[in-house]
PDB file of C-alpha atoms and ligand atoms in Angstrom:
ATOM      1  CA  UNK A  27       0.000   0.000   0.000  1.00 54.00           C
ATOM      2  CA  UNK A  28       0.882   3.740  -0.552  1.00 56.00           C
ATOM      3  CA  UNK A  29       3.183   5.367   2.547  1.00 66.00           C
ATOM      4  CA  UNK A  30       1.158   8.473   1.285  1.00 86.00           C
ATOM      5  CA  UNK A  31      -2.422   7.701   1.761  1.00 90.00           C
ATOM      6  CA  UNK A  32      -4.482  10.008   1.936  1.00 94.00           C
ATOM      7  CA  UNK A  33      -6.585  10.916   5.074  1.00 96.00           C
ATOM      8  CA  UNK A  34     -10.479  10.400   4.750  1.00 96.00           C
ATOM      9  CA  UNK A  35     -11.463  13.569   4.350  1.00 97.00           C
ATOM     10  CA  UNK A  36      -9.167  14.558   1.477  1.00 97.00           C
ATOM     11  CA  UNK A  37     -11.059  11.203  -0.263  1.00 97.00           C
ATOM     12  CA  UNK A  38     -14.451  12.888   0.783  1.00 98.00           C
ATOM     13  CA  UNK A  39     -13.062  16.413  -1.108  1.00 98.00           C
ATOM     14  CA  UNK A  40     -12.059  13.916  -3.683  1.00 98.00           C
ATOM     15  CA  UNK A  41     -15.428  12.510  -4.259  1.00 98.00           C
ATOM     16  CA  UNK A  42     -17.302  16.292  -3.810  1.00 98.00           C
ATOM     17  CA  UNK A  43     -14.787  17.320  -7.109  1.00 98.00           C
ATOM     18  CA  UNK A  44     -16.460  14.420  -9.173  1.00 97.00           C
ATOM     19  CA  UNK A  45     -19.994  15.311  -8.037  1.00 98.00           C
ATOM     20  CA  UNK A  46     -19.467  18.888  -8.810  1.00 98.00           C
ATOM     21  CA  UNK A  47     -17.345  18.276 -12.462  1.00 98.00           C
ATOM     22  CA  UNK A  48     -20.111  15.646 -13.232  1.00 97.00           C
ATOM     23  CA  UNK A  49     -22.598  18.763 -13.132  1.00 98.00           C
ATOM     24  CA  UNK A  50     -24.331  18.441 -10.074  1.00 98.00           C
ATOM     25  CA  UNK A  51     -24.365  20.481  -6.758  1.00 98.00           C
ATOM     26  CA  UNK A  52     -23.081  18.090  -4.101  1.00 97.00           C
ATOM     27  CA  UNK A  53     -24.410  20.620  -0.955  1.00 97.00           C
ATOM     28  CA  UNK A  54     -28.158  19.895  -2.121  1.00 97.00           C
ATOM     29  CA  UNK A  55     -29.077  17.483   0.397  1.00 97.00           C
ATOM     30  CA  UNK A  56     -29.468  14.450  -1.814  1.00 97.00           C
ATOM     31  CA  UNK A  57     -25.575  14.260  -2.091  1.00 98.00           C
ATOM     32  CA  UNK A  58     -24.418  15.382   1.403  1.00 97.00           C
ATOM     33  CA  UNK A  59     -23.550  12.323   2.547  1.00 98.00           C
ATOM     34  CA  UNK A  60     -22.361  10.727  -0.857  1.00 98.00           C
ATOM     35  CA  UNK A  61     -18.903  11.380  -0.035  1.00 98.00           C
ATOM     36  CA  UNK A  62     -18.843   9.577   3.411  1.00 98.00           C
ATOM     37  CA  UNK A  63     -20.940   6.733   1.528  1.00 98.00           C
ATOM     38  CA  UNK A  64     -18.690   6.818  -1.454  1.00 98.00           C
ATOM     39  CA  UNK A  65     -15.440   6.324   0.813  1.00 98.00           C
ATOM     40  CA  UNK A  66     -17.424   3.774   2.317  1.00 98.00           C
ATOM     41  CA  UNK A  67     -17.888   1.887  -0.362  1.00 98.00           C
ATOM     42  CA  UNK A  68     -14.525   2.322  -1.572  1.00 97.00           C
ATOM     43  CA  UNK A  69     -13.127   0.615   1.898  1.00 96.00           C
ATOM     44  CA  UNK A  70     -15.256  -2.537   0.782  1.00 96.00           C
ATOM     45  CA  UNK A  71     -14.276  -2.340  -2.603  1.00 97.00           C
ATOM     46  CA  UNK A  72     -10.768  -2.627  -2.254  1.00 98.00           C
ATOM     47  CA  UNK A  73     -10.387  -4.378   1.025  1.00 97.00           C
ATOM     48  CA  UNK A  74      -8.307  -6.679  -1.218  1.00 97.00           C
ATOM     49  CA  UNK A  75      -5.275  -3.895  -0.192  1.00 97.00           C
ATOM     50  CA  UNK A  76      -5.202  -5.107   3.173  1.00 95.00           C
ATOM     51  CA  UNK A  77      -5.633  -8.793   2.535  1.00 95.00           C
ATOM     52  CA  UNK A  78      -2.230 -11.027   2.355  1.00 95.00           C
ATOM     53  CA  UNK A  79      -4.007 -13.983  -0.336  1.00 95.00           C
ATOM     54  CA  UNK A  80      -0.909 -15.864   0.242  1.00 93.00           C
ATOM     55  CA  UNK A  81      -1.488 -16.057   3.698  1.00 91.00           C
ATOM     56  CA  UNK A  82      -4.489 -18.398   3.187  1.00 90.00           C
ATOM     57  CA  UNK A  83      -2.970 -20.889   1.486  1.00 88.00           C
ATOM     58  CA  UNK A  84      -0.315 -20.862   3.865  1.00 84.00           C
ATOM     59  CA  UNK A  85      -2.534 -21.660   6.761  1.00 70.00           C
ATOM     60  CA  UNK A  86      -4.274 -24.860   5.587  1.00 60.00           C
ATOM     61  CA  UNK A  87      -2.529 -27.293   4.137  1.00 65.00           C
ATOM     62  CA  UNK A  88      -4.073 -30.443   4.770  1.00 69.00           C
ATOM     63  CA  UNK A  89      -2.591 -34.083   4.006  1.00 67.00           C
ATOM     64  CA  UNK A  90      -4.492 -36.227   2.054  1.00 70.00           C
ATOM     65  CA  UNK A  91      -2.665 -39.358   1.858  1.00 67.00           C
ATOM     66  CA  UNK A  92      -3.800 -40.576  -1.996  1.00 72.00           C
ATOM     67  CA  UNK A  93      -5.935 -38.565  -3.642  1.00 78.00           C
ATOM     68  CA  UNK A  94      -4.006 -37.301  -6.501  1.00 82.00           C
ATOM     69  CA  UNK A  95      -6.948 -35.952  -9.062  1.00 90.00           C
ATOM     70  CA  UNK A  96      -7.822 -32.981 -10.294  1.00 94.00           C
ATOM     71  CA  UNK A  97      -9.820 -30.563  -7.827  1.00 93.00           C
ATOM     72  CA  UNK A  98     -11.791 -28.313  -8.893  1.00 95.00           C
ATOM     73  CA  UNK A  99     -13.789 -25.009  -8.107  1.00 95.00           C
ATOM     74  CA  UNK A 100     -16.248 -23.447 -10.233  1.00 94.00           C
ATOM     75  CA  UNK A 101     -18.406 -20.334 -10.556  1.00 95.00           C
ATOM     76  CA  UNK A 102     -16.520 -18.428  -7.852  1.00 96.00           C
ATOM     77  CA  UNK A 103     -18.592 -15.015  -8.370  1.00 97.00           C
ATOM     78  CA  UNK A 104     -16.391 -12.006  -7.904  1.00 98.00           C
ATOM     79  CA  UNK A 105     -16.710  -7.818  -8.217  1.00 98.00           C
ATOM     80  CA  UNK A 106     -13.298  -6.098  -9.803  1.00 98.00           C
ATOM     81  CA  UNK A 107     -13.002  -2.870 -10.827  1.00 98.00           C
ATOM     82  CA  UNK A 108     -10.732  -2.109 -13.829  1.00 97.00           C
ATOM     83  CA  UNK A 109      -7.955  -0.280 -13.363  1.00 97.00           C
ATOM     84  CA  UNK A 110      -8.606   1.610 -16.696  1.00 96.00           C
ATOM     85  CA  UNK A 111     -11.802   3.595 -15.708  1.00 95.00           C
ATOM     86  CA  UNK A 112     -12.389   2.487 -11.971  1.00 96.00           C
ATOM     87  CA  UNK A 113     -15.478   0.408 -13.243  1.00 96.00           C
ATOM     88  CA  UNK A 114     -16.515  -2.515 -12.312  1.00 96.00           C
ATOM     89  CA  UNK A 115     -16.055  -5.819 -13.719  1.00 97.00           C
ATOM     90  CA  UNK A 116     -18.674  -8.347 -12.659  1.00 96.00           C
ATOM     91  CA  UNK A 117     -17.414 -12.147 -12.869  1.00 97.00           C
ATOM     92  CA  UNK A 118     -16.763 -15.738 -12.055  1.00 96.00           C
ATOM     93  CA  UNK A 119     -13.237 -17.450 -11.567  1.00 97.00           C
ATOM     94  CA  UNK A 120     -13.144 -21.300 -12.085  1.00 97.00           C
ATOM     95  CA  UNK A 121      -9.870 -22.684 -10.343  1.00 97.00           C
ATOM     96  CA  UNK A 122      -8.331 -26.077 -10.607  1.00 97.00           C
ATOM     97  CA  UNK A 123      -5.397 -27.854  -9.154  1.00 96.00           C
ATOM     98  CA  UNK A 124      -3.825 -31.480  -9.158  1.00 95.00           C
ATOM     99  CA  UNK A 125      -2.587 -31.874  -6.128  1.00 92.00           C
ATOM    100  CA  UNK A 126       0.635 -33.443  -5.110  1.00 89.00           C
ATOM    101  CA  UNK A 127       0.267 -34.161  -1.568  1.00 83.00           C
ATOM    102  CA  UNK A 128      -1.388 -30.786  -0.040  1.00 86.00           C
ATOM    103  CA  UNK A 129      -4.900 -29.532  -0.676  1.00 88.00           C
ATOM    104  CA  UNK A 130      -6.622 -26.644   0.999  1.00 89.00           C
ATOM    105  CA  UNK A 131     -10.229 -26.265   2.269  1.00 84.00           C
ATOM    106  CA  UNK A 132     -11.899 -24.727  -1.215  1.00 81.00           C
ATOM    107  CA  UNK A 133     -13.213 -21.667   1.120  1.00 90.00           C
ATOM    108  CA  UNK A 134      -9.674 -20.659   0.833  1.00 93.00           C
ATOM    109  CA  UNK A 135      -9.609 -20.176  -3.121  1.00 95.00           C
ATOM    110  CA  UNK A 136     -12.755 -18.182  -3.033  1.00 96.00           C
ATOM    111  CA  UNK A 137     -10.639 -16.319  -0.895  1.00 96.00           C
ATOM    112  CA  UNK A 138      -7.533 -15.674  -2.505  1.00 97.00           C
ATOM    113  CA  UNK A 139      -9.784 -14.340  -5.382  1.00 98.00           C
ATOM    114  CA  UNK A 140     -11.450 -11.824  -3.020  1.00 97.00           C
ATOM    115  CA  UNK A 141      -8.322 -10.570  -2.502  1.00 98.00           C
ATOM    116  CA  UNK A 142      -6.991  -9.847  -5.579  1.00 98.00           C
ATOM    117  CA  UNK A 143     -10.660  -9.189  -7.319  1.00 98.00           C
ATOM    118  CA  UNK A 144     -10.748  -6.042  -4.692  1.00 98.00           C
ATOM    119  CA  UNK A 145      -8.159  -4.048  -5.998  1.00 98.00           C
ATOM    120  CA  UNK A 146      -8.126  -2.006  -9.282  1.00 98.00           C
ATOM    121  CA  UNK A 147      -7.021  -4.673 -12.000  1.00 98.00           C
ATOM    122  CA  UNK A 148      -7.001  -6.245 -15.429  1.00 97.00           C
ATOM    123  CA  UNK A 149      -8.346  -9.368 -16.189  1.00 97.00           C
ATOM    124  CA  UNK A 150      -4.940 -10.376 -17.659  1.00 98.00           C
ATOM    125  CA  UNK A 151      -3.691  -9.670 -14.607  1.00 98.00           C
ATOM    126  CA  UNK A 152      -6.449 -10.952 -12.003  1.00 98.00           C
ATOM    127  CA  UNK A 153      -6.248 -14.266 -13.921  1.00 98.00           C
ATOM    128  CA  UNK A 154      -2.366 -14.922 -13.308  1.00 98.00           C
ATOM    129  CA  UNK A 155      -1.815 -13.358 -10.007  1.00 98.00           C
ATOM    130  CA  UNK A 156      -4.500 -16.338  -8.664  1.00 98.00           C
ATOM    131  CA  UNK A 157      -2.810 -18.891 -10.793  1.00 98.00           C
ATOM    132  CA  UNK A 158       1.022 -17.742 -10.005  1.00 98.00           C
ATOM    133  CA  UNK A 159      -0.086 -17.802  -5.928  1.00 97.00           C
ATOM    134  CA  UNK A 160      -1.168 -21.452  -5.539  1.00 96.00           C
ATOM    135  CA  UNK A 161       1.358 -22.798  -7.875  1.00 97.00           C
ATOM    136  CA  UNK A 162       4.054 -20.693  -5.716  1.00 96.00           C
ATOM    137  CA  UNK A 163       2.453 -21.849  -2.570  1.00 94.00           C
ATOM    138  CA  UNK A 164       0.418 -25.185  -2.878  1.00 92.00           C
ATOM    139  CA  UNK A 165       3.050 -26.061  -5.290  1.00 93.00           C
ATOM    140  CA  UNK A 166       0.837 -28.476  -7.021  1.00 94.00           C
ATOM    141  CA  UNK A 167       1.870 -30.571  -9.887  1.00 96.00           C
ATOM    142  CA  UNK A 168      -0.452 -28.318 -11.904  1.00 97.00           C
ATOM    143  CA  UNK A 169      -3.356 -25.129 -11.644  1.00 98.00           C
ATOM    144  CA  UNK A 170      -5.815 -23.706 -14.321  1.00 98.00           C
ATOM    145  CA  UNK A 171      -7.353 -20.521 -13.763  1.00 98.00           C
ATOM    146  CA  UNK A 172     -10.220 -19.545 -15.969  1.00 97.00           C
ATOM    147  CA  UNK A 173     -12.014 -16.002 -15.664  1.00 97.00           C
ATOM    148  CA  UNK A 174     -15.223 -14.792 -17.729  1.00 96.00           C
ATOM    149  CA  UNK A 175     -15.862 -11.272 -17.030  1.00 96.00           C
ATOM    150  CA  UNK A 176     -18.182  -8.641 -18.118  1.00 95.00           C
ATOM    151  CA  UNK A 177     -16.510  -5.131 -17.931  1.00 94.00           C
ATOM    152  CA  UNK A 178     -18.631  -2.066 -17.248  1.00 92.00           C
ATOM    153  CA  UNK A 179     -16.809   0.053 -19.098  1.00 89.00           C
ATOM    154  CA  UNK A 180     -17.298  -1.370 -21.901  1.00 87.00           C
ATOM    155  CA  UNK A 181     -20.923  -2.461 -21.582  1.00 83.00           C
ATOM    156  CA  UNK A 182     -22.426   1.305 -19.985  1.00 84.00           C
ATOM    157  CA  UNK A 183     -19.952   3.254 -22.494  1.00 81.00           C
ATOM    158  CA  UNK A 184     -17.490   3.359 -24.915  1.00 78.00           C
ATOM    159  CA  UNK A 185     -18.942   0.539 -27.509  1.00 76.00           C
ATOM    160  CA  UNK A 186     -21.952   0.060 -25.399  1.00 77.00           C
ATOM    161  CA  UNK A 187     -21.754  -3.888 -25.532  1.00 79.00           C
ATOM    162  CA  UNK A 188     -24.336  -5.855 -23.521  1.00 80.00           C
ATOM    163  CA  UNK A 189     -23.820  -9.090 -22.876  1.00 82.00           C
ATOM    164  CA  UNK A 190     -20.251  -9.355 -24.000  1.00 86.00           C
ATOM    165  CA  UNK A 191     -17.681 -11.544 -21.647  1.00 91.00           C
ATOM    166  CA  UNK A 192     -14.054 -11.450 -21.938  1.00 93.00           C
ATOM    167  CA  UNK A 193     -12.092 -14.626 -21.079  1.00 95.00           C
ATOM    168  CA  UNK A 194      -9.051 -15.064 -19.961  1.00 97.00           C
ATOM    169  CA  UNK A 195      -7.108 -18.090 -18.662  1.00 97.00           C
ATOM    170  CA  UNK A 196      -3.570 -19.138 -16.872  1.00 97.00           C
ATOM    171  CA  UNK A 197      -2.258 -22.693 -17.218  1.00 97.00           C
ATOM    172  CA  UNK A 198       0.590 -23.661 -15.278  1.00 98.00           C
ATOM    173  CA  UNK A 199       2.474 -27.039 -14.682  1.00 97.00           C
ATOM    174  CA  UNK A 200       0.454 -30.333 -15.677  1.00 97.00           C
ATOM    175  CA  UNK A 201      -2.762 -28.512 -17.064  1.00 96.00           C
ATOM    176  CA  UNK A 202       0.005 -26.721 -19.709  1.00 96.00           C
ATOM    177  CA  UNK A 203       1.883 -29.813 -20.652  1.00 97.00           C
ATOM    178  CA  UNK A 204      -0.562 -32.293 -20.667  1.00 95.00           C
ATOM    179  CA  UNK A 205      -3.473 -31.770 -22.840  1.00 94.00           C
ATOM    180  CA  UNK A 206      -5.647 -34.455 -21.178  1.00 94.00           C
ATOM    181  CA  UNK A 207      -5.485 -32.926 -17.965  1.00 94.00           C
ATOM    182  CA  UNK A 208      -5.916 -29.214 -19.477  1.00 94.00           C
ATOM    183  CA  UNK A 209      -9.444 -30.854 -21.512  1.00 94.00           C
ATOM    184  CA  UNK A 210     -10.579 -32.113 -18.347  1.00 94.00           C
ATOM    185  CA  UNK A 211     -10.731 -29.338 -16.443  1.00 95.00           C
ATOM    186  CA  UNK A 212     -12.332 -27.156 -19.401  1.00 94.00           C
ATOM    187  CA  UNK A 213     -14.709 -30.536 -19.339  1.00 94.00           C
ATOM    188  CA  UNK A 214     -15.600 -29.705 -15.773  1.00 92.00           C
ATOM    189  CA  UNK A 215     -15.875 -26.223 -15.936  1.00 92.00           C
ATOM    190  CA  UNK A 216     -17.780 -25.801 -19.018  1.00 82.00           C
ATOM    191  CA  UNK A 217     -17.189 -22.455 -19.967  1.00 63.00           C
ATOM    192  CA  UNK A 218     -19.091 -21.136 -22.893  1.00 50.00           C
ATOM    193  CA  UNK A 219     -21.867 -23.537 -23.022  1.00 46.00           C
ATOM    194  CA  UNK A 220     -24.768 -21.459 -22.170  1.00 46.00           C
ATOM    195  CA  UNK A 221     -24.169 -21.077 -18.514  1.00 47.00           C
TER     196      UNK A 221
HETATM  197 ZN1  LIG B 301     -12.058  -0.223 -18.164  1.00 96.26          ZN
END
């Protein structure tokens, strides 16, 4: 995080400069509190700043003495913002992982893309920060990471797409050397087929 953060009411200031360059008047009484409930929201948006999504993994290994097939969690819904126009992006990250000794309880995947998701990204980005952090600290003998999301900046201006989803996916270890293993997890996670 910054050294230089600013204090709360400089973000409030911040957010009164928007209101007022947008066109609007933000003493009527409509928008008096805005700023407080913009600042708000901004704390819950981008908790992800203050989250370590390492330090979930770390916690809970677990040995499961055998079971050495692919694992697999889909349809984790997340909210992004893009880093481009501070919009949100609205999506779901599948995850898998073959295992080589360790797993961790799934609660803690959904996690570690909370934690990234809450910060200002790219999708590029989102997509191999998850991967790169449980193949650096599972160290499974391979992870997939596949992300569909729908970017508000594209869909509410710009090109004015509905209903457009950008995909993106990281394949690291196993799932990008073995083809069988990468087809089975796209098997199980079914992107694309009117979901
Ligand atoms: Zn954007």
């Amino acid at each position: 995080m910054a050294n230089d953060k600013p204090t709360r009411e400089q973000a409030e200031a911040a957010v009164r400069t928007l209101l007022s360059w947008a066109g609007d008047d933000p003493r009527r009484e409509g928008l008096l509190d805005t700023p407080k409930r913009v600042v708000d929201a901004y704390s819950d948006w981008f908790s992800g700043y203050g989250d370590d999504p390492r330090a979930y993994l770390e916690r809970t290994f677990e040995e499961v003495a055998g079971y050495d097939e692919l694992i697999v969690l889909r349809d984790i819904e997340f909210e992004s913002h893009c880093e481009h126009h501070m919009a949100p992006i609205i999506g779901k990250a599948h995850v898998g992982y073959l295992p080589d000794g360790k797993v961790i309880g799934i609660s803690k995947i959904a996690r570690v893309v909370e934690a990234y998701a809450r910060r200002f990204q790219v999708q590029e980005k989102l997509t191999a920060q998850i991967s790169d952090t449980i193949n650096e600290v599972l160290q499974p003998r391979g992870v997939g990471v596949v992300i569909e999301g729908a970017h508000e900046c594209m869909t509410t201006r710009g090109v004015h797409k509905r209903g457009v989803s950008m995909i993106t996916s990281k394949m690291l270890g196993t799932f990008r050397e073995d083809a069988r293993t990468r087809a089975e997890f796209l098997r199980f996670i079914d992107v694309g087929l009117g979901r």
